[in-house]
XYZ file of C-alpha atoms in Angstrom:
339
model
C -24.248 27.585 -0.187
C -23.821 31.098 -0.160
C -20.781 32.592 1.809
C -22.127 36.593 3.540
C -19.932 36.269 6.858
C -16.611 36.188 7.928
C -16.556 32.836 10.320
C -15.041 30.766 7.894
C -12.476 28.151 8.874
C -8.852 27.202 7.043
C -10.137 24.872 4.484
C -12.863 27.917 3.810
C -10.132 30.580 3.176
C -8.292 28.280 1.192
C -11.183 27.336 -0.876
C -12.556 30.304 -1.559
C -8.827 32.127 -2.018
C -8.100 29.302 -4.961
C -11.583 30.640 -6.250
C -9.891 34.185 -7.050
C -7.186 32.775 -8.973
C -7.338 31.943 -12.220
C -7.093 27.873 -12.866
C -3.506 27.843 -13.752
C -2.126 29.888 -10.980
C -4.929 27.745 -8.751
C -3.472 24.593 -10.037
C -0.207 25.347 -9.102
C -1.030 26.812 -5.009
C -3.816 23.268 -5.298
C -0.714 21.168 -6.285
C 0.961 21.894 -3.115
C -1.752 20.156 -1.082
C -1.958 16.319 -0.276
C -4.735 14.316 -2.175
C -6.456 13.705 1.255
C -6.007 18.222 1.714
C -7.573 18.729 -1.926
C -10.430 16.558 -1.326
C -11.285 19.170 1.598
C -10.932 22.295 -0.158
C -12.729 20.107 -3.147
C -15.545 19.605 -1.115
C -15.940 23.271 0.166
C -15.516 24.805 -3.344
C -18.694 22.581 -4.139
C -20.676 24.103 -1.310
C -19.429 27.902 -1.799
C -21.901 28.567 -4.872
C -21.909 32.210 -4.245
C -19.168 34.328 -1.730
C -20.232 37.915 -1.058
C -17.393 40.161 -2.748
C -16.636 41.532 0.734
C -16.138 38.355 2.515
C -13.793 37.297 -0.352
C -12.291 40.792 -0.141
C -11.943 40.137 4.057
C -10.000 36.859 3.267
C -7.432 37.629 0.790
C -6.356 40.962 3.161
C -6.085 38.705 5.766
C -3.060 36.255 3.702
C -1.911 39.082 1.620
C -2.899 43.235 1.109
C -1.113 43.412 -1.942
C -2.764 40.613 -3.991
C -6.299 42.444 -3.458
C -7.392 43.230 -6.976
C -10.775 44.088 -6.693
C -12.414 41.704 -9.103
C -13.812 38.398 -7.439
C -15.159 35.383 -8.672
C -17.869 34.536 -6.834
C -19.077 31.711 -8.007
C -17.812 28.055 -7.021
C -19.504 24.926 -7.631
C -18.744 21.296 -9.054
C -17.713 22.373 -12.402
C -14.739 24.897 -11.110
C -13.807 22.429 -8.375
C -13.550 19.934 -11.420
C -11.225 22.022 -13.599
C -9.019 23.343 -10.742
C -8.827 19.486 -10.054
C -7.822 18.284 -13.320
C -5.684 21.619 -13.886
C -3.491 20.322 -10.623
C -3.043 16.448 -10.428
C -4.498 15.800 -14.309
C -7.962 14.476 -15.327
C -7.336 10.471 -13.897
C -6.390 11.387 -10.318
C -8.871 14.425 -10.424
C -11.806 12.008 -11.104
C -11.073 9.816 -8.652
C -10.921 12.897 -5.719
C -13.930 14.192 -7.439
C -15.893 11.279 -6.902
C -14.543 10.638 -2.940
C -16.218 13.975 -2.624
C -19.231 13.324 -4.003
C -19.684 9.926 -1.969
C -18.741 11.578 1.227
C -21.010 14.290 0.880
C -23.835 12.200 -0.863
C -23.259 9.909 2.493
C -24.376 13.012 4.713
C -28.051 11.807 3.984
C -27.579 9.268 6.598
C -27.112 11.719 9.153
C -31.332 11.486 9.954
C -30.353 7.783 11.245
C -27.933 8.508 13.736
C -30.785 9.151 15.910
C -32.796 6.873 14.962
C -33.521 3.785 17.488
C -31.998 0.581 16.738
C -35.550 -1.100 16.430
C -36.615 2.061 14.437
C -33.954 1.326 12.064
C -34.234 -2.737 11.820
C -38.022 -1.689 10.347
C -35.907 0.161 7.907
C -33.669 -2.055 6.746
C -36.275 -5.063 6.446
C -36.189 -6.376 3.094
C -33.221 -4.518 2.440
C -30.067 -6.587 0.567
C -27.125 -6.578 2.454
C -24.778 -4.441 0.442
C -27.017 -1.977 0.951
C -27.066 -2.429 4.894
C -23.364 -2.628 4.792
C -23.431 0.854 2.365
C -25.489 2.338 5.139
C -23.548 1.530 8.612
C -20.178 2.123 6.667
C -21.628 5.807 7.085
C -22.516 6.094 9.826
C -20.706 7.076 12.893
C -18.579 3.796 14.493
C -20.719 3.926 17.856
C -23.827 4.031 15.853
C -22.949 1.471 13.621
C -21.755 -0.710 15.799
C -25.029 -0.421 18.197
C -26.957 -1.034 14.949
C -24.561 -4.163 14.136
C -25.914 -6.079 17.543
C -29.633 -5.355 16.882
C -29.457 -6.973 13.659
C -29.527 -10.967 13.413
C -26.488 -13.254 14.006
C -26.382 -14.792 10.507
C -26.420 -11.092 8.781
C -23.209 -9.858 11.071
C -20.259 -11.800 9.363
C -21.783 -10.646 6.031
C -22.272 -7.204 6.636
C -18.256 -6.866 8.014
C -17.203 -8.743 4.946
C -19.089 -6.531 2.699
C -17.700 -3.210 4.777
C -14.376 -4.353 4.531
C -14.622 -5.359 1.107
C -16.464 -2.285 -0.039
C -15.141 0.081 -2.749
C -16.002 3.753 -3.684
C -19.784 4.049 -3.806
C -22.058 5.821 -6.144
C -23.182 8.708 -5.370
C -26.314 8.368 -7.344
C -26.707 5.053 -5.838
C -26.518 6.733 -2.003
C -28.411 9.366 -2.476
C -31.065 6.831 -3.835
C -30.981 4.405 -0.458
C -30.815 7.696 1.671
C -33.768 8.979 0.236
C -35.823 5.722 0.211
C -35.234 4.924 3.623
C -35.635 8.961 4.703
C -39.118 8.622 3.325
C -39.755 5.196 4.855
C -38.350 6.963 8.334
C -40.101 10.259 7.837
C -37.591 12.503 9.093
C -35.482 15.224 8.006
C -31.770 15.134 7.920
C -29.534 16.858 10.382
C -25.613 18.230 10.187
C -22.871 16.373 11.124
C -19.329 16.123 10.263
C -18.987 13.896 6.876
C -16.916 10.579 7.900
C -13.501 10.423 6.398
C -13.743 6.691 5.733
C -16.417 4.921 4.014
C -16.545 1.330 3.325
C -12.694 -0.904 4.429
C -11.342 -2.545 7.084
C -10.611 0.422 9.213
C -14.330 1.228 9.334
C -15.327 -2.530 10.543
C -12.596 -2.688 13.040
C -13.927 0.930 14.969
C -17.435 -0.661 15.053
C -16.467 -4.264 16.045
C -13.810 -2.221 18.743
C -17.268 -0.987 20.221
C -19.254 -3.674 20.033
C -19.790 -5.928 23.466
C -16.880 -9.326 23.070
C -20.569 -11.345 21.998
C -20.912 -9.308 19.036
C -17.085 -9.209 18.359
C -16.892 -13.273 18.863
C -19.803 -13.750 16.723
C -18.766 -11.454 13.464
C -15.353 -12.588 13.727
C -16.552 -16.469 13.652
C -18.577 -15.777 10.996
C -15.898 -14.161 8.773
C -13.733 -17.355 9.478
C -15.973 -19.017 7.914
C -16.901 -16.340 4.408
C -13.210 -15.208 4.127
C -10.746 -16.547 6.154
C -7.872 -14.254 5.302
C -9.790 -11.076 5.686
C -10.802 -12.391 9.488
C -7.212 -12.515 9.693
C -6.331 -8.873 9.110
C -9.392 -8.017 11.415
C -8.094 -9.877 14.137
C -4.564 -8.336 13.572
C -6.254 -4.605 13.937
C -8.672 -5.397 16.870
C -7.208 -3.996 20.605
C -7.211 -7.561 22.153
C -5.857 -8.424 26.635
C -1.823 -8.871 24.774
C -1.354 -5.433 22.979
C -1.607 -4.089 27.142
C 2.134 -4.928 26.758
C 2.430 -2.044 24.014
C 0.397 0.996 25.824
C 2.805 3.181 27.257
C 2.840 3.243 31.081
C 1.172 6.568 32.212
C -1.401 5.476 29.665
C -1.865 2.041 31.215
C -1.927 3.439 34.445
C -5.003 5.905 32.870
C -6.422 2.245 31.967
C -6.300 0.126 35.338
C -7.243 3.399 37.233
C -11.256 2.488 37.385
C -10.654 -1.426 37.277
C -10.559 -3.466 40.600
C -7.596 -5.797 41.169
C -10.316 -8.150 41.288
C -10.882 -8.260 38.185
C -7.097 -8.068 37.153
C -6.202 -11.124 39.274
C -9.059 -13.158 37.033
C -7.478 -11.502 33.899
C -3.960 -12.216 34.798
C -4.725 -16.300 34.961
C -2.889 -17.847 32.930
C -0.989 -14.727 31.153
C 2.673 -14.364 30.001
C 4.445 -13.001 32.502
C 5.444 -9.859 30.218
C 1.344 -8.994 30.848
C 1.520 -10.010 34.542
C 4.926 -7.216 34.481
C 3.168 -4.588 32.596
C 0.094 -4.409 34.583
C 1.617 -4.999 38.019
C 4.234 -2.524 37.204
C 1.483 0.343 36.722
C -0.983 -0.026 39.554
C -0.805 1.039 43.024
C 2.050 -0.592 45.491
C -2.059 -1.032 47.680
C -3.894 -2.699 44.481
C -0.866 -4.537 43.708
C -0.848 -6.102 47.171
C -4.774 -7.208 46.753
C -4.016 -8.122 43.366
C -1.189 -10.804 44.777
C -3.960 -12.169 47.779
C -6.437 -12.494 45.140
C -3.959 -14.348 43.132
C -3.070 -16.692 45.616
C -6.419 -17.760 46.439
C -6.735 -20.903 45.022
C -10.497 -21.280 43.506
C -10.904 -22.375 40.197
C -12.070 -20.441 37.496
C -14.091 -20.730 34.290
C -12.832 -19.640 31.044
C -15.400 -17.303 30.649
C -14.869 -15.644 33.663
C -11.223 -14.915 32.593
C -12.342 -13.834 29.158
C -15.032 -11.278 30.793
C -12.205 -9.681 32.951
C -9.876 -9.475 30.476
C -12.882 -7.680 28.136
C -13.163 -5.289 30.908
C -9.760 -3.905 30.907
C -9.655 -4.380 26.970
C -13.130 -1.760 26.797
C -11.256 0.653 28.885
C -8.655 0.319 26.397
C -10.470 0.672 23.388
C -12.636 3.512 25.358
C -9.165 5.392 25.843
C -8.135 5.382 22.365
C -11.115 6.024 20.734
C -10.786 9.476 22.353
C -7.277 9.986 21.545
C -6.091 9.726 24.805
C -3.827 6.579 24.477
C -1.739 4.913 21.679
C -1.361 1.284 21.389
C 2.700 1.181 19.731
C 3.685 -2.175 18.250
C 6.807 -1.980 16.314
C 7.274 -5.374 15.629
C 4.273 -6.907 14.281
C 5.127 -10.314 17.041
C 2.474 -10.862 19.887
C 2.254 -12.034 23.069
C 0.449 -15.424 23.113
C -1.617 -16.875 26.642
């Protein structure tokens, strides 16, 4: 990519500023940064091929007058990213950012297939092994994923989350193989997006089974019991469930019962603890809180399904909420409540 404007961002400036130096002194400013930091800069040094001596000459005024020299190197590319890398945390650690780089930018040939209809994209992946389905949603965004996840068949599911969480560092070669198989199979071009920060894990699986509908979630997570017990476990211990409500904060949980009828709540609230009856009683209305207790004393019996369904209602708000940032589920002790 070549660089012949000024609208750069932070990790821009600082990539193309360690470009200047030479790879000593750039080792030393690069060893200042976090492994997760370098991989950024990493990554832009690889796309700024060629920086137009007066952008480069805009940036460094900007940090410092004085250090303007006059002579800029204006060339980036893998092989100075690679020796600034192995210059600042040695040659072991500086493969090993190297080649998260390379995956998560090899992984931005996906993007075509975030737009791609879900019955679009099961023609795609007919015939395809699993690990390579599983290679695919890890990259793509949660929400897509996770829509793609229910469209594909109910034996498949608990495979493809065990092979997610289970997944290590892929090939680059390898993705940008897949991507370009099943771009020509697609026929479309690729579009921009932001490069996911994860690929492959169990923090991955959990953000597309957190959007998937409590069928989905049931079904995967049943399925896992049964391939890997232990690793449906630590699923389970990450999910948003009804109990962590006891753990949201209370202007947050009042952000969550806002748009949920007390209805609902009194069919969620059968059969609680009572430290889940306090929390969400304590954080509605004094109004909804007096049809919550009429619709609690009604006595008509209730299916456990019906309970379940309510409680999924207030759990998707929940999960809605913090997938946008906008409420933090806070544990400290790893103990949960138990219905």
């Amino acid at each position: 990519m070549s660089v012949t404007d000024t609208a750069l961002t932070g990790v821009q400036k600082a990539a193309l500023l360690l470009m200047q130096l030479d790879t000593e002194r750039a080792a030393k400013v690069m060893q200042q940064f976090s492994e997760a930091e370098a991989e950024e800069i990493t990554a832009e040094i690889v796309r700024l091929r060629r920086v137009d001596p007066a952008v480069a000459d805009a940036v460094i005024s900007e940090l410092h007058d004085s250090t303007i020299t006059g002579r800029f190197r204006s060339r980036g590319g893998k092989d100075v990213a690679t020796g600034l890398l192995e210059a600042s945390f040695g040659s072991e650690r500086a493969a090993g950012v190297m080649s998260r780089v390379e995956s998560t930018m090899a992984g931005q040939q996906f993007e075509f297939l975030e737009t791609v209809e879900d019955p679009h994209l099961l023609q795609l992946f007919e015939g395809e092994h699993p690990q390579t389905i599983a290679l695919v949603l890890a990259h793509l965004r949660p929400e897509r994923a996770s829509g793609a996840l229910a469209a594909l068949p109910d034996h498949l599911r608990p495979q493809l989350a065990r092979r997610i969480a289970t997944m290590g560092p892929p090939s680059p070669e390898a993705v940008s193989i897949i991507a370009e198989a099943l771009k020509q199979r697609a026929g479309a071009a690729a579009s921009s997006r932001e490069p996911a920060d994860t690929v492959g894990g169990v923090a991955p699986l959990v953000e597309i089974i957190n959007r998937a509908d409590k069928r989905i979630e049931t079904a995967v997570l049943e399925g896992l019991d049964r391939l890997d017990p232990e690793l449906a476990e630590e699923v389970r211990a990450r999910l948003l469930t009804f109990a962590d409500v006891v753990h949201v904060a209370d202007l947050d949980m009042q952000q969550v019962l806002r748009g949920i009828d007390p209805a609902t709540l009194a069919i969620a609230l059968r059969g609680a603890a009572s430290a889940i009856t306090d929390k969400i009683t304590a954080n509605i209305s004094a109004r909804n809180r007096e049809i919550l207790e009429e619709e609690s004393a009604r006595p008509v019996r209730l299916r456990a399904s019906q309970v379940e369904d309510a409680r999924a209602e207030v759990v998707l708000a929940m999960r809605s909420l913090e997938a946008s940032g906008d409420l933090v589920v806070v544990r400290g002790s790893e103990d949960r409540y138990v219905d």
